[in-house]
Coordinates of C-alpha atoms in Angstrom, one line a residue:
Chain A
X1 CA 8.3 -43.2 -15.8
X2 CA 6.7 -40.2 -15.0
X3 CA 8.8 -37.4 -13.2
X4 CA 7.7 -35.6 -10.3
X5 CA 8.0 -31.8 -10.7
X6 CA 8.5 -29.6 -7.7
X7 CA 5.6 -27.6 -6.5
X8 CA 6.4 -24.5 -6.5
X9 CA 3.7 -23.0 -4.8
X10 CA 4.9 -25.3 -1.7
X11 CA 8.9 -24.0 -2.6
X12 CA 7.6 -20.8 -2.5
X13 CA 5.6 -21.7 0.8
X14 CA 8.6 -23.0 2.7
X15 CA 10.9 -20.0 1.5
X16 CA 8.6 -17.0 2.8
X17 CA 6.7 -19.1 5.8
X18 CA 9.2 -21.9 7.3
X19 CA 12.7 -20.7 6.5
X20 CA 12.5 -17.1 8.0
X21 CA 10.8 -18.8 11.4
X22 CA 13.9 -21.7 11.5
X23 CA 16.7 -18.9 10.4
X24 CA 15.3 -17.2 13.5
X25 CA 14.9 -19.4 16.1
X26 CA 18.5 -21.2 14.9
X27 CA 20.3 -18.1 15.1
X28 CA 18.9 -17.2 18.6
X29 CA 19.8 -21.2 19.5
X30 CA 22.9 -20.6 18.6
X31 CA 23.6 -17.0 19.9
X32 CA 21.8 -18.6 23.7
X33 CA 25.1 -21.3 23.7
X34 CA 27.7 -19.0 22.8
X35 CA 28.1 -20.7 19.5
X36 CA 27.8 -17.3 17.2
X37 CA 27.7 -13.7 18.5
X38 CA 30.9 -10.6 19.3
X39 CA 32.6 -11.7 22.2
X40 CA 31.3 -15.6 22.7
X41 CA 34.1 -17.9 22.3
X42 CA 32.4 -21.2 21.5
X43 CA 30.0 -23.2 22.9
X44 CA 29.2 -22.8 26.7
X45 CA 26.2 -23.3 29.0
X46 CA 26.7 -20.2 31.0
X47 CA 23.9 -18.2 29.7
X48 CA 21.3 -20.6 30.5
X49 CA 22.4 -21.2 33.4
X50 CA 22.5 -17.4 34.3
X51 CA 19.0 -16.7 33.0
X52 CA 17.7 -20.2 34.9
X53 CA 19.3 -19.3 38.1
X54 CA 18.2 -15.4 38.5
X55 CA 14.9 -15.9 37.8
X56 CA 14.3 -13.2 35.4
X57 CA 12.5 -15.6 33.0
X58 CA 10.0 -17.3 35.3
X59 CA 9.5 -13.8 37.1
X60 CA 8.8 -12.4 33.9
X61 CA 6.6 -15.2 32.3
X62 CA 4.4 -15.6 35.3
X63 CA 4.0 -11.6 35.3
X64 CA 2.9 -12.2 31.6
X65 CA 0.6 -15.3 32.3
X66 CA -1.4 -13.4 35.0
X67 CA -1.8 -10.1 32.8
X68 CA -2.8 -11.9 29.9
X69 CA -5.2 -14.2 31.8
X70 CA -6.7 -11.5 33.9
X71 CA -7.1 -9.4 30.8
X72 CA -8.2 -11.9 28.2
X73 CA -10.8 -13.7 31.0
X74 CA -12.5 -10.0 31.9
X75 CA -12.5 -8.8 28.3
X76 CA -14.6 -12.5 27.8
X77 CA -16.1 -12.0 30.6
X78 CA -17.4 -8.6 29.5
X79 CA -17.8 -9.4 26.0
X80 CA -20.4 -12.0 27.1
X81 CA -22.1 -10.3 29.1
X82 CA -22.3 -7.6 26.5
X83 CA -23.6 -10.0 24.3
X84 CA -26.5 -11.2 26.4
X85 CA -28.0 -8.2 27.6
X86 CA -27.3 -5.6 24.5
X87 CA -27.3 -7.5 21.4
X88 CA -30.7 -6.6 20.3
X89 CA -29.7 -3.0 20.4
X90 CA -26.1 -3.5 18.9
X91 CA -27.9 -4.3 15.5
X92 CA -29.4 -1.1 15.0
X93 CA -27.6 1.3 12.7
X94 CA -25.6 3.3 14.3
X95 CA -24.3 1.4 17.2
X96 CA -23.7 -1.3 14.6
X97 CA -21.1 1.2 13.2
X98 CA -19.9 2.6 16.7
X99 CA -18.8 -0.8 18.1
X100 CA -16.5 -1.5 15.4
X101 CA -14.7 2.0 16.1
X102 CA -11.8 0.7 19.0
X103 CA -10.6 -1.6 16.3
X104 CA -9.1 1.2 14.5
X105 CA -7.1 2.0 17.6
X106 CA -3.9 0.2 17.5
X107 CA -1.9 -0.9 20.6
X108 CA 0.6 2.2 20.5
X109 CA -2.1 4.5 20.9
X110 CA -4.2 2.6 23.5
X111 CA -0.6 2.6 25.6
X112 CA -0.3 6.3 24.7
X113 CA -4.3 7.3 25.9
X114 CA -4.3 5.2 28.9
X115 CA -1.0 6.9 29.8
X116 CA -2.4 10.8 29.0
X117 CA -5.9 9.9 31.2
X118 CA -4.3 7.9 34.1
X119 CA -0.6 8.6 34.8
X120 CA -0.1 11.7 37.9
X121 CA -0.4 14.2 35.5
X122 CA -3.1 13.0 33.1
X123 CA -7.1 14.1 32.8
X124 CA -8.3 11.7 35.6
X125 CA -5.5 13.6 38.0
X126 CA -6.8 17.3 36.5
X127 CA -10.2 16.6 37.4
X128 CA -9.1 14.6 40.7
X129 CA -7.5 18.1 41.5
X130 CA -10.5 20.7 40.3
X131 CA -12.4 18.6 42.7
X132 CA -10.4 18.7 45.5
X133 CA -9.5 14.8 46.0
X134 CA -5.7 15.5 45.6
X135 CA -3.7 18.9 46.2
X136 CA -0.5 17.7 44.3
X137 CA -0.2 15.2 41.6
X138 CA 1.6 12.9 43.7
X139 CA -1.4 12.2 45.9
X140 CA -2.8 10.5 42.4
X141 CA -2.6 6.7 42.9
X142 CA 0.0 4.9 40.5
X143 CA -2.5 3.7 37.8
X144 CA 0.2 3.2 35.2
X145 CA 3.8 2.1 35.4
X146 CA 2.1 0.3 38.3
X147 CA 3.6 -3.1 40.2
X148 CA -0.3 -4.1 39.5
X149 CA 0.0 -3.2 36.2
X150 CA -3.5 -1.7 36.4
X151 CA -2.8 0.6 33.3
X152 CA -1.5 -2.7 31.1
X153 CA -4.9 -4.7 32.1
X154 CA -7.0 -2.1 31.0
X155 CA -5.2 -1.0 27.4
X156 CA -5.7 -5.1 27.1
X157 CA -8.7 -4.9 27.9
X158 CA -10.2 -1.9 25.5
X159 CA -8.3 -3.3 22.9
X160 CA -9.2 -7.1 23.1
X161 CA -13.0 -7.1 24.6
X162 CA -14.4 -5.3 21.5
X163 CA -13.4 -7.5 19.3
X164 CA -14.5 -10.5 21.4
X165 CA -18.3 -8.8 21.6
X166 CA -18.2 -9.0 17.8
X167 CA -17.2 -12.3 17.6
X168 CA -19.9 -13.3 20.0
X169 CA -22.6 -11.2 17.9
X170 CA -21.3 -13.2 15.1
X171 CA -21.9 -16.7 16.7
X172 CA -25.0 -16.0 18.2
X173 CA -26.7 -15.1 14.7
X174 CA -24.6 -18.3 13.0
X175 CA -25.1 -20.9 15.2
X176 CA -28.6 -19.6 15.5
X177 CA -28.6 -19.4 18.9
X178 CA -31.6 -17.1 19.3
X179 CA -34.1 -19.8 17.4
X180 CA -32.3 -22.6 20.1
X181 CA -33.1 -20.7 23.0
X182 CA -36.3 -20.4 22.0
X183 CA -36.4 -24.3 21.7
X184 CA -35.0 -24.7 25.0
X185 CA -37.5 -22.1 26.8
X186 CA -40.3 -24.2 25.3
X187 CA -39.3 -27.5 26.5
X188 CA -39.6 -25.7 29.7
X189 CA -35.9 -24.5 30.2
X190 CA -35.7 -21.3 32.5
X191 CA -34.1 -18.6 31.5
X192 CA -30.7 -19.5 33.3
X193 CA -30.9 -22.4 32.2
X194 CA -30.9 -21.2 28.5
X195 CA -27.8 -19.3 29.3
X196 CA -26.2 -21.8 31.3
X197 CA -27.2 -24.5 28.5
X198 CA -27.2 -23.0 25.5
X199 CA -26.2 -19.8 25.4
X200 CA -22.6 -20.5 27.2
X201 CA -21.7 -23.7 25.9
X202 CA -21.9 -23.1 22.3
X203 CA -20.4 -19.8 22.4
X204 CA -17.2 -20.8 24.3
X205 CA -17.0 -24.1 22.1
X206 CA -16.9 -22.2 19.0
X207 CA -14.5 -19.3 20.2
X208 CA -12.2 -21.3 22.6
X209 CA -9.4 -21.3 20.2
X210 CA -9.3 -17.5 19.4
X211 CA -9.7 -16.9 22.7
X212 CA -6.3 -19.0 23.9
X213 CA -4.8 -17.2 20.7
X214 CA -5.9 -13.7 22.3
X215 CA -3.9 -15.0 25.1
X216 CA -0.8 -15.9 23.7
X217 CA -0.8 -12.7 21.6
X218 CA -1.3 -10.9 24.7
X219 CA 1.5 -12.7 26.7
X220 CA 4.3 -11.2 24.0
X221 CA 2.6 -7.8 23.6
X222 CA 4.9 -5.3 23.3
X223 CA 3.9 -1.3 22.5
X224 CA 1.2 -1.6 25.7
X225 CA 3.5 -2.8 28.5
X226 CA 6.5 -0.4 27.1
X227 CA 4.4 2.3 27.8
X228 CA 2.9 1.9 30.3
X229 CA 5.0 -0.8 32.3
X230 CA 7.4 -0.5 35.3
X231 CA 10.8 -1.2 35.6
X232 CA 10.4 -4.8 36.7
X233 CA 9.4 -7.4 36.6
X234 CA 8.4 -6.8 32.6
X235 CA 6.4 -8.5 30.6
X236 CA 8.6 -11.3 27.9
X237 CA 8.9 -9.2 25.1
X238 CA 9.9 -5.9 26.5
X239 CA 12.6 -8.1 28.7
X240 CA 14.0 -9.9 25.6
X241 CA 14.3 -6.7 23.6
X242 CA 15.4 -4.4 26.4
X243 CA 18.5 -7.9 27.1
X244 CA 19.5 -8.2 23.7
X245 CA 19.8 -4.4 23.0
X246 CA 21.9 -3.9 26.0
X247 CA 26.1 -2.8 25.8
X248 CA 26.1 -5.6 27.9
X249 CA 27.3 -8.4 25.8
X250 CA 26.6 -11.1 28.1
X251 CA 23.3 -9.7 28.5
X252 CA 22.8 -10.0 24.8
X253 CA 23.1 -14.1 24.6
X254 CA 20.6 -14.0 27.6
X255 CA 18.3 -11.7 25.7
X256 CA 18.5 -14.9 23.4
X257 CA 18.0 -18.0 26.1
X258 CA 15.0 -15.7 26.7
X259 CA 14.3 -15.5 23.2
X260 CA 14.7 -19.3 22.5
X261 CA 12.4 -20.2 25.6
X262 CA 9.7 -17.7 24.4
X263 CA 9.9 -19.0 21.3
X264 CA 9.6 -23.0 22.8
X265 CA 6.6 -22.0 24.6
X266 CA 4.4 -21.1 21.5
X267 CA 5.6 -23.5 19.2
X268 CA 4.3 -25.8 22.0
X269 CA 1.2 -23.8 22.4
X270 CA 0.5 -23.4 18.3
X271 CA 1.3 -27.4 18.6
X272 CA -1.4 -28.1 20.9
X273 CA -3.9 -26.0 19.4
X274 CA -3.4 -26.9 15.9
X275 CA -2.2 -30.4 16.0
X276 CA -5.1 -32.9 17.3
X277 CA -7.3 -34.0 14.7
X278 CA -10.7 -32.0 15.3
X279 CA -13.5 -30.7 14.0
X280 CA -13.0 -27.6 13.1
X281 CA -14.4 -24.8 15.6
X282 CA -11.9 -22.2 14.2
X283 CA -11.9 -21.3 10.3
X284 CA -10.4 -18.6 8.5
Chain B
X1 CA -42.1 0.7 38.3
X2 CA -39.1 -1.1 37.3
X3 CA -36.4 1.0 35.5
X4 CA -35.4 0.8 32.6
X5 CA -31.2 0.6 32.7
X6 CA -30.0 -0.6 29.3
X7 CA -30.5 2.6 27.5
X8 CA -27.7 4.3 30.1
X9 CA -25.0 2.0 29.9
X10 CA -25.7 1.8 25.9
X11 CA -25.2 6.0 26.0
X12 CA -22.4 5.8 28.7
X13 CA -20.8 2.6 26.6
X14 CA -21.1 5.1 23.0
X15 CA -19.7 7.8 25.2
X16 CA -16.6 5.9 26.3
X17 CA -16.0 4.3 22.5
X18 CA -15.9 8.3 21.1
X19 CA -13.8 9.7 23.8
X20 CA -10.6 8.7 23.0
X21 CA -11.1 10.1 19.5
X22 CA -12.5 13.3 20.8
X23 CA -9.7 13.5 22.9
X24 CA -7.0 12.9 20.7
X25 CA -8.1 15.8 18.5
X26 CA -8.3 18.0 21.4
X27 CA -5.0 17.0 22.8
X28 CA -3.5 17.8 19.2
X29 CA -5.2 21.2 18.9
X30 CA -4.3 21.9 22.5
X31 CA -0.6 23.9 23.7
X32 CA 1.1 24.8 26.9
X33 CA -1.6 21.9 28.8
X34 CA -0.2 22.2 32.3
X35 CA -1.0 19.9 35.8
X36 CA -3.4 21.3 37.2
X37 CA -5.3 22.9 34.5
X38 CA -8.4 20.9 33.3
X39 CA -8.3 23.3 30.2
X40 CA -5.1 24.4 28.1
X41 CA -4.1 27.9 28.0
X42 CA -4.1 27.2 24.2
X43 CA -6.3 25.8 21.9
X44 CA -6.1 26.1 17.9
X45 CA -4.6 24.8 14.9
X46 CA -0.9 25.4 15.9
X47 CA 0.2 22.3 16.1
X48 CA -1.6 21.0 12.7
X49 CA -0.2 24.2 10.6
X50 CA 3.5 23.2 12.1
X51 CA 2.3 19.1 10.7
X52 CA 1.4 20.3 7.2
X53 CA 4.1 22.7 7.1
X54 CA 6.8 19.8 7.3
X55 CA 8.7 20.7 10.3
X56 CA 8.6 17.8 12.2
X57 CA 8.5 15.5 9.3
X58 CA 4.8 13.9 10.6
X59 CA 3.6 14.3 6.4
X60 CA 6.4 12.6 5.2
X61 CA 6.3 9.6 7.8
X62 CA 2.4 9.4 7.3
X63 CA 3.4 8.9 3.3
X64 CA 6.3 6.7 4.6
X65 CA 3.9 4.4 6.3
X66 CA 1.2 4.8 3.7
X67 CA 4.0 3.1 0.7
X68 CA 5.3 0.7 3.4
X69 CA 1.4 -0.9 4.2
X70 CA 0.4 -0.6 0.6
X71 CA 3.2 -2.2 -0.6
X72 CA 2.9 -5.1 2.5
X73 CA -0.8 -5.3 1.4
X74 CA -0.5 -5.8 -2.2
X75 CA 2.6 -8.6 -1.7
X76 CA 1.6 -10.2 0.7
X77 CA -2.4 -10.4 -0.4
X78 CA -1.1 -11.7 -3.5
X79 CA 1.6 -14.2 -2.6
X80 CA -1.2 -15.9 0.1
X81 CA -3.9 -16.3 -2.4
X82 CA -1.4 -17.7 -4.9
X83 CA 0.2 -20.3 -2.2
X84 CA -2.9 -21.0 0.1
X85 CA -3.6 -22.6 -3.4
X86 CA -0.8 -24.9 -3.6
X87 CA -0.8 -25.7 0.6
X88 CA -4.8 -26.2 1.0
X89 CA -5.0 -28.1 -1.9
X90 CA -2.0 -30.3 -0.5
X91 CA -2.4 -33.7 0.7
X92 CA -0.1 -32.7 3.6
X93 CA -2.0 -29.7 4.1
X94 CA -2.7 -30.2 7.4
X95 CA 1.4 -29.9 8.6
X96 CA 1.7 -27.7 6.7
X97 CA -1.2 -25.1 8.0
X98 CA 0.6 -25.9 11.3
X99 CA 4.1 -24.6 10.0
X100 CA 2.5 -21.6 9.1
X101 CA 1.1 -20.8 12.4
X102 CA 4.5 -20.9 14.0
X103 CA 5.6 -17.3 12.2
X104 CA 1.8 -16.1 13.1
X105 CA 1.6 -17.1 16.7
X106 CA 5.0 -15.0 17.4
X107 CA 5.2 -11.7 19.0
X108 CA 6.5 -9.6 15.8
X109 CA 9.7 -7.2 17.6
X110 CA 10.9 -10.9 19.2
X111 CA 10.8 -12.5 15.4
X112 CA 12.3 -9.3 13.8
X113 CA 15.4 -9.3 17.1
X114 CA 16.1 -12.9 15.9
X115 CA 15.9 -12.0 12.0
X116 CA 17.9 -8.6 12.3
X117 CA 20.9 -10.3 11.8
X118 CA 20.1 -11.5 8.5
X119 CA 18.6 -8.2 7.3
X120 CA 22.2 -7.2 8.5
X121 CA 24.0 -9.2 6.3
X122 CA 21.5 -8.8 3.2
X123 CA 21.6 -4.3 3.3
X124 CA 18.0 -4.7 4.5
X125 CA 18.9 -3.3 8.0
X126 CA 17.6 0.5 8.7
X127 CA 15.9 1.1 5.1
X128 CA 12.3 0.8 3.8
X129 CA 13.0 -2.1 1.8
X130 CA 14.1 -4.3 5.2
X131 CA 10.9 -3.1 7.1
X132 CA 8.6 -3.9 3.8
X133 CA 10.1 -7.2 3.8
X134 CA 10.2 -7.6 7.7
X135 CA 6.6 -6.7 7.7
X136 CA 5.8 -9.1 4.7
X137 CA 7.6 -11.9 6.2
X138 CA 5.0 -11.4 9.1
X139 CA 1.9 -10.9 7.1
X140 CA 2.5 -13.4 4.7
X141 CA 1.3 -16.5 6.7
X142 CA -1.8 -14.2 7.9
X143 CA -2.9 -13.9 4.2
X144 CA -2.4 -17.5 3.5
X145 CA -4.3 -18.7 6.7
X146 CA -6.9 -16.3 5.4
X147 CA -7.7 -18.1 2.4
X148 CA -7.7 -21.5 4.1
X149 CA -11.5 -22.1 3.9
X150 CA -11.7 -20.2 0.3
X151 CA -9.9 -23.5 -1.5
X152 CA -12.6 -26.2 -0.6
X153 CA -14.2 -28.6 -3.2
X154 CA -16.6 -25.8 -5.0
X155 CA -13.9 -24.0 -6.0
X156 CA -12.1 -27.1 -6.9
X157 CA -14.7 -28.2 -8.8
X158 CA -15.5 -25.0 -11.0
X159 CA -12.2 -25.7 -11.5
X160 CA -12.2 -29.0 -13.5
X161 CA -15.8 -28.0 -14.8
X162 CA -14.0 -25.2 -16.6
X163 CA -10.8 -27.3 -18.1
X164 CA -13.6 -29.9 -19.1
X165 CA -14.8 -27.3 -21.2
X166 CA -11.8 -26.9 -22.6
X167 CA -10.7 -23.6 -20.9
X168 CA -6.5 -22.8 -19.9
X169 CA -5.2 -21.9 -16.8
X170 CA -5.6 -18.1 -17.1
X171 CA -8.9 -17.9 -18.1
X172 CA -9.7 -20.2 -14.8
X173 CA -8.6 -17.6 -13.4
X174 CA -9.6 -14.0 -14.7
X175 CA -13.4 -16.1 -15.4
X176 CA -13.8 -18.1 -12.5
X177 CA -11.3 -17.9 -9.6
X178 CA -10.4 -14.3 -9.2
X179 CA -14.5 -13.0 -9.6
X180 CA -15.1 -15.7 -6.4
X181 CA -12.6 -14.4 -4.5
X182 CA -12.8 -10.9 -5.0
X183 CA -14.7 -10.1 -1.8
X184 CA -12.1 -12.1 -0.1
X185 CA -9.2 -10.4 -1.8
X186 CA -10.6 -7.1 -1.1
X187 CA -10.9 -8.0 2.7
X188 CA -7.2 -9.7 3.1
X189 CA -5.7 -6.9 1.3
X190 CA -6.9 -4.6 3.7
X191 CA -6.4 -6.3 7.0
X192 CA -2.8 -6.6 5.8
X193 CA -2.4 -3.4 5.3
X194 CA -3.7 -2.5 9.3
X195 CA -1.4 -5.2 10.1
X196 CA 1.6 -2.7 8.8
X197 CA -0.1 0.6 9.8
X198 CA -0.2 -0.9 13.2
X199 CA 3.3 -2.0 13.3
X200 CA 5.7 -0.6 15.9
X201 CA 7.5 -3.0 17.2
X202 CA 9.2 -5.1 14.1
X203 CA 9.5 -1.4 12.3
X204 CA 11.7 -0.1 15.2
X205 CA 14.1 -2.9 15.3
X206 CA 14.6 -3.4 11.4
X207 CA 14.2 0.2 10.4
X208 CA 16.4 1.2 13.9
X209 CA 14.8 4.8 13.8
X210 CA 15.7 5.8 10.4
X211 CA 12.6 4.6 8.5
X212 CA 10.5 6.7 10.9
X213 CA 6.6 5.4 10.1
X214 CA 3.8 7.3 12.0
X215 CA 3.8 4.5 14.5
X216 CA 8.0 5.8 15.2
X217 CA 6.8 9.2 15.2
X218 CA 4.0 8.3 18.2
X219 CA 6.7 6.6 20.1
X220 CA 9.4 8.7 19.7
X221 CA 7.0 12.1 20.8
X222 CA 5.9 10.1 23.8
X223 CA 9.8 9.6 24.5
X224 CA 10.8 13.8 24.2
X225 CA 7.2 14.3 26.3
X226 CA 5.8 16.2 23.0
X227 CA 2.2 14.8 24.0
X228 CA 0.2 17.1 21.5
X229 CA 2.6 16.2 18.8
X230 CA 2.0 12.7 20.0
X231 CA -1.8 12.9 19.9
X232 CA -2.0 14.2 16.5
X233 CA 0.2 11.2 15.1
X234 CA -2.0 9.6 16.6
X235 CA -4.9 11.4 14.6
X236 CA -3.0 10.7 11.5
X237 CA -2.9 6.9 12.6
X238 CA -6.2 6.6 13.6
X239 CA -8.7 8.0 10.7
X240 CA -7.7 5.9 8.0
X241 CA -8.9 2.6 9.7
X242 CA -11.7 4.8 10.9
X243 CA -12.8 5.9 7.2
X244 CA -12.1 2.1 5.7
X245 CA -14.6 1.3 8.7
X246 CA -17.1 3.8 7.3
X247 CA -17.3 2.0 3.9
X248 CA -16.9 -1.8 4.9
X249 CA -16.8 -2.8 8.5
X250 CA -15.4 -6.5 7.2
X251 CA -11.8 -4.6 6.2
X252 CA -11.5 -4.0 9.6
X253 CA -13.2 -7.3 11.4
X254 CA -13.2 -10.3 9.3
X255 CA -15.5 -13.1 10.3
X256 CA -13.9 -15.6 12.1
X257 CA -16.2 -18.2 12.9

């Protein structure tokens, strides 16, 4: 009878990929009831409840959702746009190179620029001053560390809408949409109706799943909003860091419920996108 | 006569790309910048002599970061090409893709809160070993989702063709495999390395200050108010990215769809 050997390639898999995700989310599971952490005494439902009943989650998560969606749909939005006006001169040689520049700029330093050009003492509020707009830095409207979050939507939106206009220049030349619309235009399709028809439909179809990945990515950023974020509400993954690093000790397990619900909704999310039996629109 | 408008937003969108580069070297060159001057009373190399001659440690956290992303790259390039192998090729491959987008799809400081515990317990807590491994744990499943569509039945079939005629394991490898994937290899291995360059977030959590990479450094001048200091980190950050931009744009943006 023959043996089955183990695969080692899938040991190996399981030991660097899956164990470090479920050690994780177990011991934050565990931390959330009271089960494990410096001054829990066993297993108790008070944390939850605590985090459920302020609010600080839900306050917090919708705070995320709207950033993220704001910033991911205008950085499409853009990027779209972009792509069908400009792409004819984005090919030449030197903007080729130029429009691949912001993704050498990582989030830290997006959070940090944004803050030196836009906060009440930054370049926008010098030259607001030389020309006489404000007479004291004060008078410079709260751009970052906002309740808007003004400064957070735009870092998000530098960072992420460059990368989606390349993406788009990518699928245009693929999927060959240039040749299609020229199909379409001589079937007597209108020019809006190219876009509307072609030019939209396949580009969203084959980018839909980056772009809800943008989204989650952008819902538990974390060097933008620290920066350049107020108080509160906060977006998810400054909250859970600034809860579980508190003296606090309560505070700590409810950094974890936090953690733990965080962690539920992307699971759920990666689930959805990753699970149904498709065709593949997304390849690596 | 109608006008003409693309060429002005293309110069005014060229413009806003380079300004934040420009900037960032001015703001590092710059001294004593005070609200409301829209010049600074000092401009020079001040701050960069200070940087080379070690006093705020910038050198030795660029080299820091530079070991710590080199060492990410080349593990966790390596490890994903050798297991993408085993989980594409899998008859379960497509639960298995799935587990691996749970560690992906994570913010990074929120994984690495959950995990410092165990890089507690193990003496990875506060030391560049910890954050190469925290970092690797997080690259890892990039890499192997990376080489997802480079297993397919081609490869597989140069594969048999070459034990058919009679050829081992390695030589499938160093003769067939490895020369088809170099391209790949070449681009994983860099993205992976921007993946630690760019890390803050995980870094600060499992290093807790002490391993002080550039991305520390940017942080921590923003914290004391040191903005020049903070600007030329950012420099320091910055360039490298830019110059493996100048010879490949793919290390940078990898083709998605």
């Amino acid at each position: 009878m023959k043996t089955k050997k183990p695969n080692i390639g899938i040991v190996l898999f399981v030991a660097i990929g899956v164990v470090p995700f479920a050690a994780a989310f177990v011991y934050a599971l565990l931390y959330s009831f009271g089960i494990i952490g410096v001054a829990n005494q066993g297993f108790t439902l008070r944390f939850w409840e605590s985090v459920l009943a302020s609010g600080t989650f839900f306050k917090s998560l919708g705070y995320s959702v709207v950033i993220a969606l704001v910033a991911v749909s205008l950085s499409v939005g853009g990027a779209l746009w972009v792509t069908l006006k400009f792409r004819r001169q984005l090919e030449k040689r030197i903007l080729s190179f130029v429009i691949y520049l912001p993704l050498a700029i990582p989030g830290i330093v997006t959070g940090f620029f944004t803050f030196q050009l836009f906060s009440k003492g930054g370049f926008f509020a010098r030259i607001s001053h030389k020309l006489g707009f404000i007479t004291e830095a004060s008078q410079f409207p709260d751009l970052v560390n906002d309740g808007l979050a003004v400064g957070i939507i735009l870092s998000f939106i530098t960072m992420v809408m460059p990368f989606f206009v390349l993406l788009f220049l990518n699928v245009y030349k693929n999927e060959r949409i240039e040749e299609l619309s020229i199909l379409a235009q001589s079937l007597g399709a209108n020019s809006r109706q190219v876009v509307h028809c072609v030019f939209l439909p396949i580009l969203i179809r084959k980018t839909w799943v980056l772009i809800i990945l943008y989204f989650i990515f952008l819902l538990g950023a974390y060097e933008v909003p620290l920066i350049l974020g107020q108080e509160s509400p906060q977006m998810l993954s400054v909250l859970i860091i600034q809860e579980i690093k508190q003296y606090d000790l309560d505070k700590i397990s409810e950094g974890y419920v936090v953690a733990v619900l965080y962690t539920l909704l992307v699971s759920v999310a990666a689930l959805a996108l990753f699970l149904p039996k498709r065709k593949r629109a997304y390849a690596s | 006569m109608r006008v003409n408008w693309k060429p002005f937003v293309l110069s005014l969108a060229v413009l806003l790309i380079l300004f934040p580069f420009v900037y960032l070297v001015f703001l590092s060159l710059a001294s004593e910048w005070r609200f409301p001057e829209v010049w600074p009373s000092y401009l020079g190399l001040k701050n960069w002599v200070t940087v080379f001659g070690s006093e705020t440690g910038l050198l030795r956290s660029f080299f820091s970061s530079l070991l710590i992303s080199l060492s990410v790259a080349v593990f966790s390039t390596a490890s994903g090409f050798m297991i993408s192998k085993a989980v594409f090729y899998h008859p379960k491959k497509r639960t298995l893709t799935l587990l691996a987008y749970f560690p992906y799809i994570l913010a990074p400081v929120v994984f690495a809160a959950c995990l410092s515990f165990f890089f507690l317990k193990m003496g990875l807590f506060g030391n560049m070993t910890g954050v190469v491994v925290a970092q690797f744990i997080i690259a890892f499943p990039y890499a192997l989702l990376f080489f997802s569509s480079f297993w397919n039945e081609k490869v597989k079939s140069y594969e048999d063709l070459v034990a058919t005629l009679g050829g081992n394991k390695w030589q499938t490898y160093t003769k067939v495999v490895l020369p088809l994937a170099k391209g790949l290899l070449m681009i994983c291995f860099f993205q992976t390395f921007l993946i630690s360059w760019f890390e803050y977030g995980l870094t600060s959590i499992i290093g807790i200050g002490k391993v002080q990479t550039l991305t520390i450094k940017v942080f921590m001048f923003i914290k004391e108010a040191n903005y020049y200091y903070g600007a030329l980190s950012c420099c320091l950050l910055i360039f490298p990215p830019v110059v493996l931009l100048y010879f490949n744009k793919r290390y940078v943006f990898k083709k998605l769809v």
